Short mmCIF file of C-alpha atoms in Angstrom, two decimals:
data_model
loop_
_atom_site.label_atom_id
_atom_site.label_comp_id
_atom_site.label_asym_id
_atom_site.label_seq_id
_atom_site.Cartn_x
_atom_site.Cartn_y
_atom_site.Cartn_z
CA GLU A 1 15.09 -14.34 -2.97
CA LEU A 2 11.81 -14.44 -2.99
CA ALA A 3 10.66 -17.39 -0.96
CA GLN A 4 11.25 -17.45 2.09
CA ARG A 5 9.56 -19.17 5.14
CA GLY A 6 7.66 -16.36 6.99
CA HIS A 7 4.57 -16.34 9.04
CA ASN A 8 1.37 -18.06 7.12
CA LYS A 9 -1.19 -17.64 8.05
CA GLN A 10 -2.86 -21.48 6.45
CA GLY A 11 -1.31 -23.37 9.28
CA ARG A 12 1.47 -24.08 5.82
CA HIS A 13 5.07 -22.88 8.22
CA ASN A 14 6.93 -26.21 6.78
CA LEU A 15 6.48 -24.28 2.69
CA ARG A 16 8.58 -21.04 1.53
CA GLN A 17 6.17 -18.35 0.29
CA VAL A 18 5.70 -14.93 -0.94
CA GLY A 19 3.56 -12.28 -0.59
CA LEU A 20 2.15 -10.16 -3.65
CA SER A 21 0.37 -6.64 -2.83
CA TYR A 22 -2.19 -5.87 -5.20
CA VAL A 23 -4.05 -2.69 -6.48
CA LEU A 24 -7.94 -2.36 -7.84
CA ASP A 25 -9.85 0.64 -8.75
CA ALA A 26 -12.95 0.20 -6.48
CA ASP A 27 -15.61 1.61 -8.48
CA SER A 28 -14.74 0.10 -11.81
CA GLY A 29 -12.80 -3.57 -10.50
CA VAL A 30 -9.81 -2.46 -12.22
CA SER A 31 -6.23 -3.92 -12.13
CA LEU A 32 -3.80 -0.79 -11.68
CA CYS A 33 -0.56 -2.66 -10.44
CA HIS A 34 0.73 -5.80 -8.56
CA HIS A 35 4.27 -6.94 -6.61
CA VAL A 36 5.19 -9.83 -6.20
CA TYR A 37 7.95 -9.85 -2.86
CA PRO A 38 9.79 -12.58 0.25
CA GLY A 39 7.32 -14.00 1.63
CA ASN A 40 9.38 -12.95 5.23
CA VAL A 41 8.92 -9.41 4.54
CA ALA A 42 6.01 -7.85 6.53
CA ASP A 43 3.02 -5.94 5.44
CA THR A 44 4.36 -2.46 6.73
CA ALA A 45 7.79 -2.51 5.40
CA GLU A 46 6.10 -3.59 1.71
CA LEU A 47 3.37 -0.35 1.66
CA PRO A 48 6.12 2.10 1.40
CA GLU A 49 7.07 0.03 -2.20
CA ALA A 50 3.96 -0.56 -3.36
CA LEU A 51 3.25 3.46 -2.49
CA GLU A 52 6.07 5.06 -4.62
CA ARG A 53 5.21 2.60 -7.22
CA ILE A 54 1.29 4.06 -6.41
CA THR A 55 2.03 6.72 -6.41
CA ALA A 56 4.60 6.60 -10.08
CA MET A 57 2.01 5.27 -11.91
CA LEU A 58 -0.14 8.65 -10.63
CA ASP A 59 1.70 11.05 -11.25
CA ALA A 60 3.05 9.29 -15.13
CA ASN A 61 -0.81 9.37 -16.16
CA GLN A 62 -1.47 12.66 -14.30
CA ILE A 63 -3.85 12.11 -11.75
CA GLU A 64 -3.78 14.78 -9.15
CA ARG A 65 -2.84 12.09 -5.75
CA GLU A 66 -4.58 14.18 -3.58
CA THR A 67 -8.07 13.02 -5.68
CA VAL A 68 -6.88 9.14 -5.59
CA THR A 69 -8.15 8.37 -1.57
CA LEU A 70 -5.91 4.56 -0.65
CA VAL A 71 -7.84 1.77 1.26
CA PHE A 72 -5.78 -0.45 2.98
CA ASP A 73 -6.05 -2.81 6.90
CA LYS A 74 -4.01 -2.86 9.71
CA GLY A 75 -1.28 -4.26 9.21
CA THR A 76 -0.05 -2.17 6.94
CA ALA A 77 -0.73 0.86 10.21
CA ALA A 78 2.02 2.19 12.32
CA LEU A 79 3.94 5.24 12.55
CA ASP A 80 6.56 5.62 9.57
CA ASN A 81 2.90 4.79 7.01
CA THR A 82 1.40 7.32 8.44
CA LEU A 83 4.39 9.93 7.89
CA LEU A 84 4.33 8.59 4.61
CA LEU A 85 0.91 8.65 3.25
CA GLU A 86 1.27 12.61 4.31
CA GLN A 87 4.29 13.34 2.07
CA ALA A 88 2.66 11.51 -0.55
CA GLY A 89 -0.10 13.24 -0.88
CA LEU A 90 -2.40 11.05 -0.84
CA GLY A 91 -6.67 10.37 0.57
CA TRP A 92 -6.10 6.86 3.07
CA ILE A 93 -8.34 4.61 4.79
CA SER A 94 -7.06 2.33 7.05
CA ALA A 95 -8.53 0.31 10.18
CA LEU A 96 -7.56 1.58 12.93
CA PRO A 97 -5.73 -1.27 15.99
CA TRP A 98 -8.68 -1.59 18.43
CA ASN A 99 -5.93 -0.23 21.43
CA GLN A 100 -4.71 2.79 19.15
CA ALA A 101 -8.79 4.23 20.08
CA PRO A 102 -9.86 5.59 23.25
CA ALA A 103 -11.64 2.34 24.94
CA GLU A 104 -15.36 5.59 26.01
CA PHE A 105 -15.05 5.73 21.62
CA ARG A 106 -14.80 2.46 20.51
CA GLU A 107 -17.27 0.86 23.31
CA LYS A 108 -19.78 3.22 22.25
CA PRO A 109 -23.19 2.01 23.60
CA VAL A 110 -24.61 -0.13 20.25
CA GLU A 111 -27.80 2.18 20.66
CA ASP A 112 -25.91 5.17 20.33
CA LEU A 113 -24.30 4.61 17.05
CA PRO A 114 -26.47 6.71 14.24
CA PRO A 115 -27.84 3.66 11.36
CA CYS A 116 -26.29 3.92 8.20
CA SER A 117 -29.21 4.77 5.05
CA SER A 118 -30.52 0.97 3.37
CA ASP A 119 -27.77 0.62 0.94
CA GLN A 120 -25.76 -0.08 4.23
CA PRO A 121 -28.54 -2.55 6.46
CA GLY A 122 -27.75 -3.85 10.06
CA VAL A 123 -24.96 -1.11 9.57
CA ARG A 124 -23.92 1.77 12.32
CA ALA A 125 -21.22 4.46 13.25
CA ALA A 126 -20.68 7.09 14.60
CA ALA A 127 -17.46 8.99 13.44
CA GLU A 128 -14.74 11.56 16.14
CA LYS A 129 -11.54 13.79 15.22
CA ILE A 130 -9.26 11.87 17.93
CA VAL A 131 -4.89 12.39 17.57
CA VAL A 132 -2.90 9.01 16.34
CA HIS A 133 0.68 9.48 15.44
CA GLY A 134 0.58 12.44 17.27
CA LYS A 135 -1.88 14.19 14.56
CA GLU A 136 -5.62 14.53 14.60
CA TYR A 137 -7.03 12.33 12.64
CA LEU A 138 -10.74 11.41 11.35
CA CYS A 139 -11.94 7.94 13.64
CA VAL A 140 -15.52 6.41 12.86
CA LEU A 141 -16.42 3.20 14.55
CA LYS A 142 -18.97 1.20 12.44
CA TYR A 143 -20.47 -1.34 13.88
CA SER A 144 -22.39 -4.33 12.14
CA ALA A 145 -24.39 -6.48 12.76
CA ALA A 146 -24.08 -9.58 9.84
CA PHE A 147 -20.18 -9.32 11.46
CA ALA A 148 -21.10 -9.44 15.13
CA SER A 149 -23.08 -12.73 14.20
CA GLU A 150 -20.42 -13.92 11.97
CA GLN A 151 -17.95 -13.30 15.04
CA LEU A 152 -20.18 -14.86 17.68
CA HIS A 153 -20.74 -17.70 15.88
CA SER A 154 -17.06 -18.35 15.70
CA ILE A 155 -16.59 -18.21 19.00
CA THR A 156 -19.12 -20.44 19.74
CA THR A 157 -17.69 -23.29 17.30
CA SER A 158 -14.95 -22.89 19.19
CA LEU A 159 -15.35 -22.99 22.79
CA ALA A 160 -16.94 -26.51 21.34
CA LYS A 161 -14.31 -27.28 20.90
CA ILE A 162 -12.27 -26.12 23.13
CA LEU A 163 -13.87 -26.87 26.31
CA PRO A 164 -14.29 -30.89 26.07
CA SER A 165 -10.78 -30.40 24.89
CA LEU A 166 -9.70 -29.39 29.06
CA ARG A 167 -12.87 -31.76 30.11
CA ARG A 168 -9.78 -34.63 28.50
CA LEU A 169 -7.02 -32.98 29.96
CA SER A 170 -8.59 -33.30 33.30
CA THR A 171 -9.92 -36.75 33.71
CA GLU A 172 -6.27 -37.49 31.04
CA LEU A 173 -3.95 -36.31 34.63
CA ALA A 174 -6.56 -37.52 37.57
CA ARG A 175 -5.03 -41.00 35.91
CA PRO A 176 -2.59 -43.16 37.81
CA GLY A 177 1.16 -42.87 35.98
CA CYS A 178 0.18 -39.89 34.18
CA ARG A 179 3.57 -38.18 32.81
CA LEU A 180 2.15 -35.56 32.00
CA GLN A 181 4.40 -32.18 32.86
CA GLU A 182 3.25 -29.06 34.04
CA GLY A 183 5.16 -27.49 30.73
CA GLY A 184 3.51 -29.33 28.37
CA ILE A 185 0.37 -28.79 30.32
CA ARG A 186 0.72 -25.26 30.13
CA LYS A 187 1.88 -25.49 26.46
CA ARG A 188 -1.32 -27.46 25.33
CA ILE A 189 -3.96 -25.38 26.92
CA ALA A 190 -1.69 -21.80 25.87
CA GLU A 191 -2.40 -23.15 22.15
CA TRP A 192 -6.15 -24.27 22.74
CA LEU A 193 -6.54 -20.98 24.08
CA SER A 194 -4.67 -18.73 21.42
CA PRO A 195 -7.08 -17.75 19.44
CA THR A 196 -9.23 -14.19 19.16
CA PHE A 197 -10.44 -13.97 21.47
CA LEU A 198 -10.79 -17.13 23.62
CA GLY A 199 -7.89 -16.53 26.43
CA ALA A 200 -10.08 -14.33 27.49
CA LEU A 201 -13.42 -16.30 27.96
CA VAL A 202 -12.28 -19.45 29.50
CA THR A 203 -10.92 -19.41 33.19
CA TRP A 204 -8.58 -22.51 33.97
CA GLU A 205 -6.07 -23.39 37.19
CA LEU A 206 -2.37 -25.66 37.05
CA LYS A 207 -2.61 -26.70 40.61
CA GLN A 208 -0.25 -29.53 41.86
CA GLU A 209 -2.04 -32.36 45.43
CA ASP A 210 -0.76 -35.17 46.19
CA GLY A 211 1.87 -34.60 43.18
CA LYS A 212 -0.41 -35.21 40.54
CA TRP A 213 -1.72 -32.18 38.51
CA ARG A 214 -5.46 -31.07 38.77
CA LEU A 215 -7.23 -28.97 36.22
CA GLN A 216 -10.44 -26.00 36.74
CA PHE A 217 -11.81 -24.44 33.80
CA ASP A 218 -14.61 -22.35 33.30
CA LEU A 219 -16.45 -19.84 30.92
CA ASN A 220 -15.90 -16.60 32.21
CA ARG A 221 -19.60 -15.38 32.33
CA PRO A 222 -18.78 -11.93 32.39
CA ALA A 223 -15.67 -11.18 30.03
CA LEU A 224 -18.35 -12.72 27.25
CA ASP A 225 -21.25 -10.51 28.37
CA ARG A 226 -18.34 -7.27 28.39
CA LEU A 227 -17.67 -8.92 24.79
CA LEU A 228 -20.69 -8.89 22.86
CA ALA A 229 -22.28 -5.33 24.08
CA HIS A 230 -18.40 -3.53 23.35
CA ARG A 231 -16.75 -5.28 21.19
CA LEU A 232 -18.07 -7.67 18.84
CA GLY A 233 -19.57 -6.42 15.36
CA ARG A 234 -17.12 -3.71 15.27
CA THR A 235 -14.39 -2.09 13.19
CA LEU A 236 -12.23 0.65 14.18
CA LEU A 237 -11.10 3.11 10.70
CA LEU A 238 -9.02 5.94 10.54
CA THR A 239 -8.84 8.22 7.74
CA ASN A 240 -7.48 11.80 6.89
CA ARG A 241 -10.66 12.03 4.61
CA ARG A 242 -11.45 14.55 8.34
CA ASP A 243 -14.74 16.44 6.42
CA TRP A 244 -16.03 13.19 5.44
CA ARG A 245 -18.83 11.65 7.10
CA ALA A 246 -18.93 8.17 8.95
CA GLU A 247 -21.28 6.74 6.12
CA GLN A 248 -18.52 7.92 3.59
CA VAL A 249 -15.02 6.52 5.17
CA VAL A 250 -17.29 2.71 5.37
CA ASP A 251 -18.43 2.95 2.37
CA GLY A 252 -14.34 3.57 1.32
CA TYR A 253 -12.99 0.97 3.71
CA GLY A 254 -16.00 -1.14 2.41
CA GLY A 255 -14.43 -0.73 -1.70
CA GLN A 256 -12.20 -3.84 0.76
CA GLN A 257 -13.82 -6.22 -0.18
CA GLN A 258 -12.71 -6.16 -3.21
CA VAL A 259 -9.19 -7.47 -2.78
CA GLU A 260 -10.21 -10.13 -0.28
CA GLN A 261 -12.05 -10.83 -2.76
CA VAL A 262 -9.58 -11.50 -5.05
CA PHE A 263 -7.22 -12.75 -3.04
CA ARG A 264 -9.28 -15.32 -1.76
CA GLY A 265 -9.77 -16.28 -5.48
CA LEU A 266 -6.26 -17.00 -5.61
CA LYS A 267 -5.89 -19.26 -2.47
CA ASP A 268 -9.36 -21.18 -2.80
CA GLY A 269 -8.33 -21.86 -6.61
CA GLU A 270 -12.12 -20.56 -7.10
CA TRP A 271 -10.50 -17.67 -9.97
CA VAL A 272 -7.27 -18.75 -10.34
CA GLY A 273 -4.99 -21.47 -8.85
CA TRP A 274 -2.35 -19.38 -8.01
CA GLY A 275 -1.02 -22.92 -6.45
CA PRO A 276 0.41 -24.55 -5.60
CA MET A 277 3.42 -23.22 -7.24
CA HIS A 278 6.39 -25.28 -8.22
CA HIS A 279 8.32 -22.47 -8.79
CA TRP A 280 11.44 -21.29 -7.84
CA THR A 281 13.68 -19.18 -9.21
CA ASP A 282 12.46 -14.64 -8.73
CA GLY A 283 12.45 -14.76 -12.72
CA LYS A 284 9.60 -17.71 -12.66
CA ILE A 285 7.48 -16.72 -9.25
CA ARG A 286 7.29 -13.46 -11.21
CA VAL A 287 5.85 -14.05 -14.57
CA HIS A 288 3.73 -16.37 -12.08
CA ALA A 289 1.78 -13.97 -10.61
CA PHE A 290 1.82 -11.74 -14.25
CA TYR A 291 -0.13 -14.91 -15.41
CA CYS A 292 -2.30 -14.88 -12.67
CA MET A 293 -3.02 -10.97 -12.66
CA LEU A 294 -3.59 -10.86 -15.96
CA ALA A 295 -5.84 -13.60 -15.23
CA ILE A 296 -7.83 -11.92 -12.76
CA SER A 297 -8.10 -8.37 -14.69
CA LEU A 298 -9.76 -11.11 -17.37
CA LEU A 299 -12.46 -12.41 -14.93
CA LYS A 300 -13.02 -8.71 -13.63
CA TYR A 301 -14.08 -6.91 -17.10
CA LEU A 302 -15.42 -10.06 -18.23
CA HIS A 303 -17.99 -9.52 -15.34
CA ARG A 304 -18.36 -5.64 -15.62
CA GLN A 305 -19.00 -6.48 -19.60
CA ALA A 306 -22.02 -8.42 -18.34
CA GLN A 307 -23.43 -6.66 -14.70
CA PRO A 308 -26.16 -4.27 -18.16
CA ALA A 309 -27.35 -7.95 -18.99
CA TRP A 310 -27.10 -9.42 -15.60
CA PRO A 311 -27.62 -7.19 -12.66
CA GLY A 312 -25.78 -9.19 -9.74
CA LEU A 313 -23.89 -11.60 -11.20
CA SER A 314 -21.85 -12.90 -8.82
CA MET A 315 -18.19 -13.68 -10.21
CA GLU A 316 -17.95 -17.73 -9.64
CA GLN A 317 -21.62 -17.49 -11.34
CA LEU A 318 -20.49 -16.30 -14.35
CA ILE A 319 -17.18 -18.47 -14.02
CA GLU A 320 -20.46 -21.28 -13.53
CA GLU A 321 -22.18 -19.74 -16.28
CA LEU A 322 -18.12 -19.68 -18.74
CA ARG A 323 -18.11 -23.59 -17.71
CA GLY A 324 -21.27 -24.78 -19.15
CA ILE A 325 -20.36 -23.19 -22.42
CA GLN A 326 -16.84 -24.11 -21.92
#
């Protein structure tokens, strides 16, 4: 039941997959719990299951729920989940989908956003209380210059591939005897422009002249200017910690990067080799997940123990040193 076909972010739709939710302590890096679930279950449907496990663990260890702040991404943002979090009595910080905040707040000029402290260079943030899912929460607009440059690099790299592809397609359509049909042409262009932002940055027109299809395209410069001024580098955050400062929320959300690093280390095999996983039965898949996460816990513990002797040691450097010792 665990290995199922679902949306695969790596594009491997020909394979079955399993889902993994993982909770760690942001201060110590200690693994708290994990859960393996069917690969066709969405993040929004998994959060209630994870929340039940988290609250049970807190209650069993007599940890007051209101002293804990959960941090997660926008994949779990939904009205039902917000209600569950409120009922659980936990603090939480979540990324907010872009269209769920007022335009006048999310598109504030960068110079109007106060800069954060030197602990977060290149980051600006502003907070405002807004109504989301029928209740007032604290919404934080975060701008990161580094994130903006990464997004811009990704966009320009994609455009450098897509625009020549459109030109080649236009040339192919102009050749005598071209048999491409309108549906196939539009499908191909839609696939090229499917990545985030690209659909708004490239304008194109397909029309029939003298029994042949003609393709015209251009770079939408006003849209690119708007993207640079009001979208790139920005992240919307939502929290029920209404008395926190914007920088506190940004700092708290930054703890999620530890979980993302773990998943990258698992997928890429640089920390622990999660795949290829040649198991089909649910029991063996759960055991596979258990010893992978046990190895992650051991790595996290060793990394923490090494910090006093080598401040700033990265996990990759630690693994390289361990390989040298071996």
